[in-house]
mmCIF file of C-alpha atoms and ligand atoms in Angstrom:
data_model
loop_
_atom_site.group_PDB
_atom_site.id
_atom_site.type_symbol
_atom_site.label_atom_id
_atom_site.label_comp_id
_atom_site.label_asym_id
_atom_site.label_seq_id
_atom_site.Cartn_x
_atom_site.Cartn_y
_atom_site.Cartn_z
ATOM 1 C CA MET A 321 -0.917 -2.170 -28.003
ATOM 2 C CA LYS A 322 1.832 0.148 -26.701
ATOM 3 C CA LEU A 323 2.175 -0.012 -23.305
ATOM 4 C CA LEU A 324 1.785 3.066 -20.789
ATOM 5 C CA SER A 325 4.311 2.303 -17.233
ATOM 6 C CA VAL A 326 2.764 4.165 -14.259
ATOM 7 C CA ILE A 327 5.874 4.882 -11.678
ATOM 8 C CA VAL A 328 5.059 4.966 -7.595
ATOM 9 C CA PRO A 329 7.100 5.738 -5.487
ATOM 10 C CA CYS A 330 5.853 4.477 -2.248
ATOM 11 C CA TYR A 331 7.501 5.071 1.586
ATOM 12 C CA ASN A 332 5.148 4.172 4.727
ATOM 13 C CA GLU A 333 2.661 4.590 2.143
ATOM 14 C CA GLU A 334 -0.250 1.604 3.367
ATOM 15 C CA GLU A 335 -3.905 3.321 3.795
ATOM 16 C CA ASN A 336 -2.863 4.851 0.226
ATOM 17 C CA ILE A 337 -1.499 1.774 -2.065
ATOM 18 C CA ALA A 338 -5.130 1.222 -2.485
ATOM 19 C CA ASP A 339 -7.252 3.929 -2.898
ATOM 20 C CA PHE A 340 -4.073 5.250 -5.732
ATOM 21 C CA TYR A 341 -4.628 2.027 -7.569
ATOM 22 C CA ASN A 342 -8.931 2.275 -8.022
ATOM 23 C CA GLU A 343 -8.542 6.030 -9.122
ATOM 24 C CA LEU A 344 -5.658 4.980 -11.361
ATOM 25 C CA LEU A 345 -7.960 2.270 -12.750
ATOM 26 C CA LYS A 346 -10.469 5.003 -13.680
ATOM 27 C CA THR A 347 -8.896 6.553 -16.565
ATOM 28 C CA GLU A 348 -8.587 2.373 -17.795
ATOM 29 C CA ASP A 349 -10.846 2.787 -20.128
ATOM 30 C CA PHE A 350 -9.846 6.041 -21.849
ATOM 31 C CA PHE A 351 -6.467 4.455 -23.048
ATOM 32 C CA LYS A 352 -8.102 1.131 -23.764
ATOM 33 C CA GLN A 353 -9.517 3.213 -27.287
ATOM 34 C CA ASN A 354 -6.871 4.590 -27.729
ATOM 35 C CA ASP A 355 -4.954 1.061 -28.001
ATOM 36 C CA VAL A 356 -2.891 1.345 -24.890
ATOM 37 C CA GLU A 357 -2.528 -0.909 -21.814
ATOM 38 C CA PHE A 358 -0.787 -0.716 -17.839
ATOM 39 C CA GLU A 359 1.462 -1.663 -16.522
ATOM 40 C CA ILE A 360 2.246 -0.432 -12.533
ATOM 41 C CA ILE A 361 5.026 -0.819 -10.901
ATOM 42 C CA TYR A 362 4.715 0.433 -7.176
ATOM 43 C CA VAL A 363 8.787 1.067 -5.164
ATOM 44 C CA ASN A 364 9.010 0.661 -2.322
ATOM 45 C CA ASP A 365 11.736 2.753 -0.601
ATOM 46 C CA GLY A 366 12.237 1.389 2.369
ATOM 47 C CA SER A 367 8.729 1.601 3.803
ATOM 48 C CA LYS A 368 7.632 0.382 7.906
ATOM 49 C CA ASP A 369 4.411 -0.233 7.409
ATOM 50 C CA GLY A 370 2.404 -2.694 5.533
ATOM 51 C CA THR A 371 2.935 -0.762 2.040
ATOM 52 C CA VAL A 372 4.654 -4.573 0.391
ATOM 53 C CA SER A 373 1.924 -6.750 1.317
ATOM 54 C CA GLU A 374 -1.302 -4.015 1.112
ATOM 55 C CA VAL A 375 1.317 -4.248 -3.078
ATOM 56 C CA LYS A 376 0.962 -7.485 -2.664
ATOM 57 C CA LYS A 377 -2.583 -8.016 -1.882
ATOM 58 C CA LEU A 378 -3.250 -5.800 -4.969
ATOM 59 C CA ILE A 379 -0.312 -8.312 -7.561
ATOM 60 C CA GLU A 380 -2.527 -11.743 -6.646
ATOM 61 C CA GLU A 381 -6.124 -9.598 -8.594
ATOM 62 C CA ASP A 382 -4.390 -8.139 -11.051
ATOM 63 C CA ASN A 383 -0.649 -9.091 -12.806
ATOM 64 C CA ARG A 384 0.043 -5.614 -14.519
ATOM 65 C CA ILE A 385 1.416 -5.260 -11.460
ATOM 66 C CA HIS A 386 4.732 -4.960 -10.459
ATOM 67 C CA LEU A 387 6.610 -4.277 -7.140
ATOM 68 C CA ILE A 388 10.427 -3.231 -6.224
ATOM 69 C CA ASP A 389 11.293 -2.756 -3.103
ATOM 70 C CA PHE A 390 13.968 -1.696 -2.286
ATOM 71 C CA SER A 391 16.562 -2.544 0.636
ATOM 72 C CA ARG A 392 15.647 0.389 2.468
ATOM 73 C CA ASN A 393 15.026 3.699 2.667
ATOM 74 C CA PHE A 394 17.036 5.589 -0.713
ATOM 75 C CA GLY A 395 15.024 8.460 -1.510
ATOM 76 C CA LYS A 396 12.064 9.146 -3.583
ATOM 77 C CA GLU A 397 15.062 10.363 -5.906
ATOM 78 C CA ALA A 398 16.642 6.575 -6.309
ATOM 79 C CA ALA A 399 12.655 5.435 -6.536
ATOM 80 C CA ILE A 400 12.266 7.334 -9.683
ATOM 81 C CA TYR A 401 15.656 6.067 -11.603
ATOM 82 C CA ALA A 402 14.856 2.475 -9.861
ATOM 83 C CA GLY A 403 10.634 2.755 -11.968
ATOM 84 C CA LEU A 404 12.483 4.110 -14.954
ATOM 85 C CA SER A 405 15.227 1.607 -15.474
ATOM 86 C CA LYS A 406 12.346 -1.161 -14.392
ATOM 87 C CA ALA A 407 9.847 0.345 -17.054
ATOM 88 C CA LYS A 408 9.128 -1.137 -20.422
ATOM 89 C CA GLY A 409 6.517 1.230 -21.795
ATOM 90 C CA ASP A 410 6.436 3.065 -24.608
ATOM 91 C CA PHE A 411 5.509 6.284 -22.566
ATOM 92 C CA VAL A 412 6.038 6.876 -19.371
ATOM 93 C CA VAL A 413 3.968 8.420 -16.157
ATOM 94 C CA MET A 414 5.638 8.790 -12.780
ATOM 95 C CA LEU A 415 2.549 9.972 -9.926
ATOM 96 C CA ASP A 416 3.246 10.207 -6.043
ATOM 97 C CA CYS A 417 0.938 7.404 -3.877
ATOM 98 C CA ASP A 418 -0.464 9.710 -2.297
ATOM 99 C CA LEU A 419 -2.674 10.720 -4.819
ATOM 100 C CA GLN A 420 -1.321 14.629 -4.679
ATOM 101 C CA ASP A 421 -1.088 14.126 -8.837
ATOM 102 C CA PRO A 422 -4.212 13.348 -9.867
ATOM 103 C CA PRO A 423 -4.390 10.276 -11.827
ATOM 104 C CA ALA A 424 -7.209 11.839 -13.508
ATOM 105 C CA LEU A 425 -5.541 14.717 -15.679
ATOM 106 C CA LEU A 426 -4.138 11.476 -17.363
ATOM 107 C CA PRO A 427 -5.885 11.072 -20.527
ATOM 108 C CA LYS A 428 -5.507 14.608 -20.829
ATOM 109 C CA MET A 429 -1.515 14.256 -20.086
ATOM 110 C CA TYR A 430 -1.723 12.099 -22.984
ATOM 111 C CA GLY A 431 -2.601 14.170 -25.788
ATOM 112 C CA TYR A 432 -0.677 15.937 -26.107
ATOM 113 C CA ILE A 433 2.156 13.463 -26.149
ATOM 114 C CA LYS A 434 -0.041 11.571 -29.151
ATOM 115 C CA ASN A 435 -2.069 14.912 -30.769
ATOM 116 C CA GLU A 436 0.278 17.626 -30.536
ATOM 117 C CA GLY A 437 3.543 16.288 -30.738
ATOM 118 C CA TYR A 438 4.922 17.025 -27.499
ATOM 119 C CA ASP A 439 7.754 14.703 -25.842
ATOM 120 C CA SER A 440 7.149 15.391 -22.324
ATOM 121 C CA VAL A 441 3.946 16.420 -20.643
ATOM 122 C CA ALA A 442 5.253 17.807 -16.170
ATOM 123 C CA THR A 443 3.191 19.611 -14.601
ATOM 124 C CA ARG A 444 2.962 21.921 -11.623
ATOM 125 C CA ARG A 445 0.493 23.580 -8.968
ATOM 126 C CA VAL A 446 -0.363 26.749 -9.584
ATOM 127 C CA ASP A 447 -0.267 28.156 -5.512
ATOM 128 C CA ARG A 448 0.660 26.189 -2.819
ATOM 129 C CA LYS A 449 -2.504 26.212 -0.772
ATOM 130 C CA GLY A 450 -2.315 24.266 2.964
ATOM 131 C CA GLU A 451 1.227 24.808 2.998
ATOM 132 C CA PRO A 452 3.231 25.929 5.991
ATOM 133 C CA PRO A 453 4.167 30.599 4.675
ATOM 134 C CA ILE A 454 7.236 30.080 5.960
ATOM 135 C CA ARG A 455 8.478 27.097 3.560
ATOM 136 C CA SER A 456 6.303 28.696 0.750
ATOM 137 C CA PHE A 457 8.553 31.586 1.523
ATOM 138 C CA PHE A 458 11.690 29.666 1.616
ATOM 139 C CA ALA A 459 10.281 27.630 -1.741
ATOM 140 C CA ARG A 460 10.670 30.496 -3.050
ATOM 141 C CA ARG A 461 13.091 31.398 -2.687
ATOM 142 C CA PHE A 462 14.997 28.361 -3.603
ATOM 143 C CA TYR A 463 13.404 27.970 -7.188
ATOM 144 C CA SER A 464 14.244 32.380 -7.797
ATOM 145 C CA LEU A 465 17.479 31.998 -6.155
ATOM 146 C CA ILE A 466 18.168 28.229 -8.584
ATOM 147 C CA ASN A 467 17.481 29.975 -11.510
ATOM 148 C CA LYS A 468 19.698 32.974 -11.366
ATOM 149 C CA MET A 469 22.537 30.774 -10.579
ATOM 150 C CA SER A 470 22.302 27.635 -13.358
ATOM 151 C CA LYS A 471 21.800 27.888 -16.830
ATOM 152 C CA THR A 472 19.266 24.929 -16.117
ATOM 153 C CA GLU A 473 15.807 26.136 -15.859
ATOM 154 C CA ILE A 474 14.103 24.612 -12.872
ATOM 155 C CA VAL A 475 10.255 25.930 -13.387
ATOM 156 C CA ASP A 476 8.642 26.298 -9.669
ATOM 157 C CA GLY A 477 6.467 24.735 -8.683
ATOM 158 C CA ALA A 478 6.848 22.165 -11.028
ATOM 159 C CA ARG A 479 6.280 18.221 -9.700
ATOM 160 C CA ASP A 480 7.723 14.794 -10.438
ATOM 161 C CA PHE A 481 3.905 14.301 -12.195
ATOM 162 C CA ARG A 482 5.010 14.152 -15.477
ATOM 163 C CA LEU A 483 4.392 12.280 -18.789
ATOM 164 C CA MET A 484 7.304 11.575 -20.596
ATOM 165 C CA THR A 485 7.763 8.857 -24.621
ATOM 166 C CA ARG A 486 9.942 6.555 -24.055
ATOM 167 C CA GLN A 487 13.513 9.309 -25.641
ATOM 168 C CA PHE A 488 12.884 11.817 -23.149
ATOM 169 C CA VAL A 489 13.382 8.187 -20.261
ATOM 170 C CA ASP A 490 16.339 7.375 -21.856
ATOM 171 C CA ALA A 491 17.904 10.760 -21.743
ATOM 172 C CA ILE A 492 16.553 10.641 -18.372
ATOM 173 C CA LEU A 493 18.413 7.337 -17.594
ATOM 174 C CA SER A 494 21.870 8.209 -19.488
ATOM 175 C CA MET A 495 22.283 10.034 -16.442
ATOM 176 C CA GLU A 496 23.794 8.176 -14.650
ATOM 177 C CA GLU A 497 24.595 10.326 -11.536
ATOM 178 C CA TYR A 498 25.198 9.529 -7.724
ATOM 179 C CA ASN A 499 22.965 12.757 -6.031
ATOM 180 C CA ARG A 500 20.074 13.062 -8.177
ATOM 181 C CA PHE A 501 17.865 16.322 -8.366
ATOM 182 C CA SER A 502 15.390 15.414 -10.885
ATOM 183 C CA LYS A 503 13.025 18.496 -10.955
ATOM 184 C CA GLY A 504 17.054 19.721 -12.777
ATOM 185 C CA ILE A 505 17.213 16.606 -14.777
ATOM 186 C CA PHE A 506 14.123 17.249 -17.107
ATOM 187 C CA GLY A 507 15.509 20.118 -18.074
ATOM 188 C CA TRP A 508 18.564 18.624 -18.457
ATOM 189 C CA VAL A 509 17.478 17.192 -21.546
ATOM 190 C CA GLY A 510 15.411 19.320 -22.831
ATOM 191 C CA PHE A 511 12.818 17.876 -25.759
ATOM 192 C CA LYS A 512 9.753 20.161 -25.598
ATOM 193 C CA THR A 513 8.028 20.382 -22.830
ATOM 194 C CA LYS A 514 3.858 20.865 -21.873
ATOM 195 C CA TRP A 515 3.281 22.092 -18.932
ATOM 196 C CA LEU A 516 -0.159 20.990 -17.006
ATOM 197 C CA GLU A 517 -1.128 24.378 -14.534
ATOM 198 C CA TYR A 518 -3.061 22.705 -11.123
ATOM 199 C CA GLU A 519 -4.329 24.016 -8.739
ATOM 200 C CA ASN A 520 -2.811 22.121 -5.000
ATOM 201 C CA ILE A 521 -4.527 18.788 -3.621
ATOM 202 C CA GLU A 522 -4.253 18.056 -0.235
ATOM 203 C CA ARG A 523 -2.905 14.473 0.893
ATOM 204 C CA LYS A 524 -5.573 12.284 2.172
ATOM 205 C CA LYS A 525 -4.464 10.200 3.978
ATOM 206 C CA GLY A 526 -0.421 9.496 6.480
ATOM 207 C CA GLU A 527 1.761 12.434 5.602
ATOM 208 C CA THR A 528 4.812 14.047 3.501
ATOM 209 C CA LYS A 529 7.653 12.845 4.533
ATOM 210 C CA TRP A 530 9.063 16.326 3.935
ATOM 211 C CA SER A 531 10.235 18.109 6.991
ATOM 212 C CA PHE A 532 11.907 21.818 7.242
ATOM 213 C CA TRP A 533 14.757 20.533 7.032
ATOM 214 C CA LYS A 534 14.704 17.877 4.556
ATOM 215 C CA LEU A 535 13.631 20.733 1.639
ATOM 216 C CA PHE A 536 16.718 22.584 2.877
ATOM 217 C CA ILE A 537 18.864 19.977 1.822
ATOM 218 C CA TYR A 538 17.659 19.051 -1.384
ATOM 219 C CA ALA A 539 17.455 22.509 -1.695
ATOM 220 C CA LEU A 540 21.180 22.721 -1.619
ATOM 221 C CA ASP A 541 21.811 19.309 -2.932
ATOM 222 C CA GLY A 542 19.813 20.679 -6.094
ATOM 223 C CA ILE A 543 21.922 23.707 -6.009
ATOM 224 C CA THR A 544 24.919 21.836 -6.196
ATOM 225 C CA ALA A 545 24.302 19.545 -8.866
ATOM 226 C CA PHE A 546 23.104 22.315 -11.287
ATOM 227 C CA SER A 547 25.249 24.784 -10.698
ATOM 228 C CA THR A 548 28.716 25.816 -9.686
ATOM 229 C CA VAL A 549 28.495 29.386 -8.807
ATOM 230 C CA PRO A 550 28.722 29.221 -5.441
ATOM 231 C CA LEU A 551 32.531 28.144 -6.184
ATOM 232 C CA ALA A 552 32.449 31.010 -8.377
ATOM 233 C CA VAL A 553 31.196 33.746 -5.370
ATOM 234 C CA ALA A 554 33.771 32.355 -3.552
ATOM 235 C CA SER A 555 36.914 33.582 -4.814
ATOM 236 C CA ILE A 556 35.548 36.698 -5.563
ATOM 237 C CA LEU A 557 34.793 36.792 -1.513
ATOM 238 C CA GLY A 558 38.098 36.376 -1.901
ATOM 239 C CA VAL A 559 39.928 39.162 -4.718
ATOM 240 C CA LEU A 560 37.477 41.666 -2.462
ATOM 241 C CA PHE A 561 38.694 40.537 0.621
ATOM 242 C CA CYS A 562 42.681 41.056 -0.703
ATOM 243 C CA PHE A 563 42.113 44.138 -2.249
ATOM 244 C CA LEU A 564 40.650 45.792 1.291
ATOM 245 C CA ALA A 565 43.576 44.335 2.641
ATOM 246 C CA VAL A 566 45.647 45.979 1.076
ATOM 247 C CA VAL A 567 43.963 49.015 0.876
ATOM 248 C CA LEU A 568 43.924 48.912 4.950
ATOM 249 C CA ILE A 569 47.566 47.586 4.514
ATOM 250 C CA ILE A 570 49.055 51.290 2.613
ATOM 251 C CA VAL A 571 46.100 53.182 5.321
ATOM 252 C CA THR A 572 48.034 51.425 8.394
ATOM 253 C CA ILE A 573 52.002 52.934 6.686
ATOM 254 C CA ILE A 574 50.379 56.183 6.265
ATOM 255 C CA ARG A 575 48.816 56.162 9.967
ATOM 256 C CA LYS A 576 51.867 54.906 11.059
ATOM 257 C CA ALA A 577 54.290 57.649 8.885
ATOM 258 C CA VAL A 578 52.176 60.223 9.485
ATOM 259 C CA PHE A 579 50.540 60.102 13.509
ATOM 260 C CA GLY A 580 52.721 57.195 14.871
ATOM 261 C CA ASP A 581 50.238 55.652 16.925
ATOM 262 C CA PRO A 582 51.193 51.787 17.645
ATOM 263 C CA THR A 583 48.046 50.580 19.839
ATOM 264 C CA SER A 584 45.469 52.055 18.438
ATOM 265 C CA GLY A 585 43.676 50.178 16.598
ATOM 266 C CA TRP A 586 42.790 46.720 18.768
ATOM 267 C CA PRO A 587 38.127 46.892 17.502
ATOM 268 C CA SER A 588 39.055 46.956 14.833
ATOM 269 C CA LEU A 589 41.605 44.396 14.416
ATOM 270 C CA VAL A 590 39.260 41.823 15.550
ATOM 271 C CA CYS A 591 36.371 43.075 14.285
ATOM 272 C CA ILE A 592 38.621 42.851 10.536
ATOM 273 C CA ILE A 593 40.038 39.096 11.628
ATOM 274 C CA SER A 594 35.766 37.484 12.679
ATOM 275 C CA LEU A 595 34.938 38.633 9.139
ATOM 276 C CA ILE A 596 38.066 37.739 7.157
ATOM 277 C CA SER A 597 38.054 34.237 9.070
ATOM 278 C CA GLY A 598 34.153 33.930 8.660
ATOM 279 C CA VAL A 599 34.350 34.377 5.047
ATOM 280 C CA GLN A 600 37.475 31.848 4.252
ATOM 281 C CA LEU A 601 34.967 29.210 6.414
ATOM 282 C CA PHE A 602 32.143 29.595 4.556
ATOM 283 C CA CYS A 603 33.937 30.400 1.388
ATOM 284 C CA LEU A 604 35.975 26.664 2.491
ATOM 285 C CA GLY A 605 31.948 25.214 3.000
ATOM 286 C CA ILE A 606 31.145 26.092 -0.213
ATOM 287 C CA VAL A 607 34.205 23.507 -1.839
ATOM 288 C CA GLY A 608 33.427 20.774 0.852
ATOM 289 C CA GLN A 609 29.803 20.902 -0.282
ATOM 290 C CA TYR A 610 31.474 19.809 -3.846
ATOM 291 C CA LEU A 611 33.840 18.006 -2.916
ATOM 292 C CA SER A 612 31.508 16.034 -0.982
ATOM 293 C CA LYS A 613 29.737 15.720 -4.368
ATOM 294 C CA THR A 614 32.454 13.759 -5.977
ATOM 295 C CA TYR A 615 33.049 11.414 -3.640
ATOM 296 C CA LEU A 616 30.109 10.519 -3.562
ATOM 297 C CA GLU A 617 30.228 10.498 -7.537
ATOM 298 C CA VAL A 618 33.763 9.327 -7.737
ATOM 299 C CA LYS A 619 32.770 6.191 -5.496
ATOM 300 C CA LYS A 620 29.863 4.891 -8.363
ATOM 301 C CA ARG A 621 28.321 2.594 -5.189
ATOM 302 C CA PRO A 622 24.486 2.493 -6.534
ATOM 303 C CA ILE A 623 22.422 4.615 -5.859
ATOM 304 C CA TYR A 624 19.138 1.599 -4.984
ATOM 305 C CA ILE A 625 19.374 -1.427 -3.976
ATOM 306 C CA ILE A 626 16.513 -4.070 -4.437
ATOM 307 C CA LYS A 627 15.495 -6.895 -2.027
ATOM 308 C CA GLU A 628 12.890 -8.316 -4.293
ATOM 309 C CA GLU A 629 10.520 -7.491 -7.073
ATOM 310 C CA ILE A 630 7.870 -9.502 -8.173
HETATM 311 N N1 LIG B 435 8.989 8.820 -1.301
HETATM 312 C C1 LIG B 435 9.837 8.213 -1.397
HETATM 313 N N2 LIG B 435 11.035 8.100 -0.840
HETATM 314 C C2 LIG B 435 10.991 8.999 0.445
HETATM 315 C C3 LIG B 435 10.035 9.941 0.099
HETATM 316 C C4 LIG B 435 9.001 10.337 -0.105
HETATM 317 O O1 LIG B 435 9.478 7.011 -1.922
HETATM 318 O O2 LIG B 435 12.185 8.879 0.444
HETATM 319 C C5 LIG B 435 7.315 9.191 -1.212
HETATM 320 C C6 LIG B 435 5.965 8.437 -1.583
HETATM 321 O O3 LIG B 435 5.986 8.103 -0.839
HETATM 322 C C7 LIG B 435 5.059 9.961 -2.373
HETATM 323 C C8 LIG B 435 6.661 10.454 -2.948
HETATM 324 O O4 LIG B 435 7.214 10.029 -2.474
HETATM 325 O O5 LIG B 435 4.941 8.843 -2.916
HETATM 326 C C9 LIG B 435 5.468 11.801 -1.966
HETATM 327 O O6 LIG B 435 6.392 12.394 -1.835
HETATM 328 P P1 LIG B 435 5.123 13.449 -0.265
HETATM 329 O O7 LIG B 435 4.264 13.486 -0.439
HETATM 330 O O8 LIG B 435 5.900 12.254 1.119
HETATM 331 O O9 LIG B 435 5.958 14.729 -0.768
HETATM 332 P P2 LIG B 435 4.741 15.728 -0.846
HETATM 333 O O10 LIG B 435 3.865 15.830 -1.855
HETATM 334 O O11 LIG B 435 4.162 16.650 0.794
HETATM 335 O O12 LIG B 435 5.745 15.946 -0.911
HETATM 336 MG MG1 LIG B 436 2.697 14.474 -1.453
#
């Protein structure tokens, strides 16, 4: 018998816990026929609703279910990492609790690993149906930007829904960074990945935990985690402005020598000073971003803290 670990990060998902479980069980027959059994790990990421009691109800009926209960909300990335660390399976899959990642795809995904020798099967949505247009717009810009800046391929529309072999999981676990950006980490480790495409499914119950602002911060985290191009941009801007300054100095000296007008030029001075101080602050901000990430890495804080484990 092989073991398939199913990792489900949950944050305020009380309405979805049982629905997800029932949906997953529909694939049970297929896996039984293939000599694969389940282990289901619900990671409760500091929910404030009845998520934990819903999971405990299921645990009483089914001993294949496990619960990792965080001491507070650490974020989905931490929940994924905790799930992967605890998973014992020969294969591991991560799915969202809200059924936006359909468990019905699992048999097909398993087929690719079993029969075609892939190390992981990932999913991406081909459309952004049901999403506010500005959000889609910025998401597209983000993917095109980060792929220009980073050597690691980060796929547009990629979901965290992914089935992996043990080897692939161990590679991910070996990346112990504190600032985790899974979409980049999956690409970074390499291996052979099969991409499955499907149309976006809207969340059935509850609401999304990602506000526009949270996504924006997440995007910046992704860029700083997988690219150092912004630091180079800061130096290039610095060089350009030095060059400009030299030109301006020469122009000013010549103008003084030829025309001798010492008082004019105040507006242009104001423009130059405000532009350059803006650029300086911008570059300082970029350096600050990397410094703050380095600071957090150096501290070596745990990625998550578990309150209870069943
Ligand atoms: N999630 C989590 N911690 C968080 C935010 C979200 O574990 O801080 C879980 C959430 O319960 C869900 C999955 O991550 O199972 C995806 O979240 P959501 O559906 O809100 O994101 P969206 O699908 O809208 O991108
Ligand atoms: Mg969702």
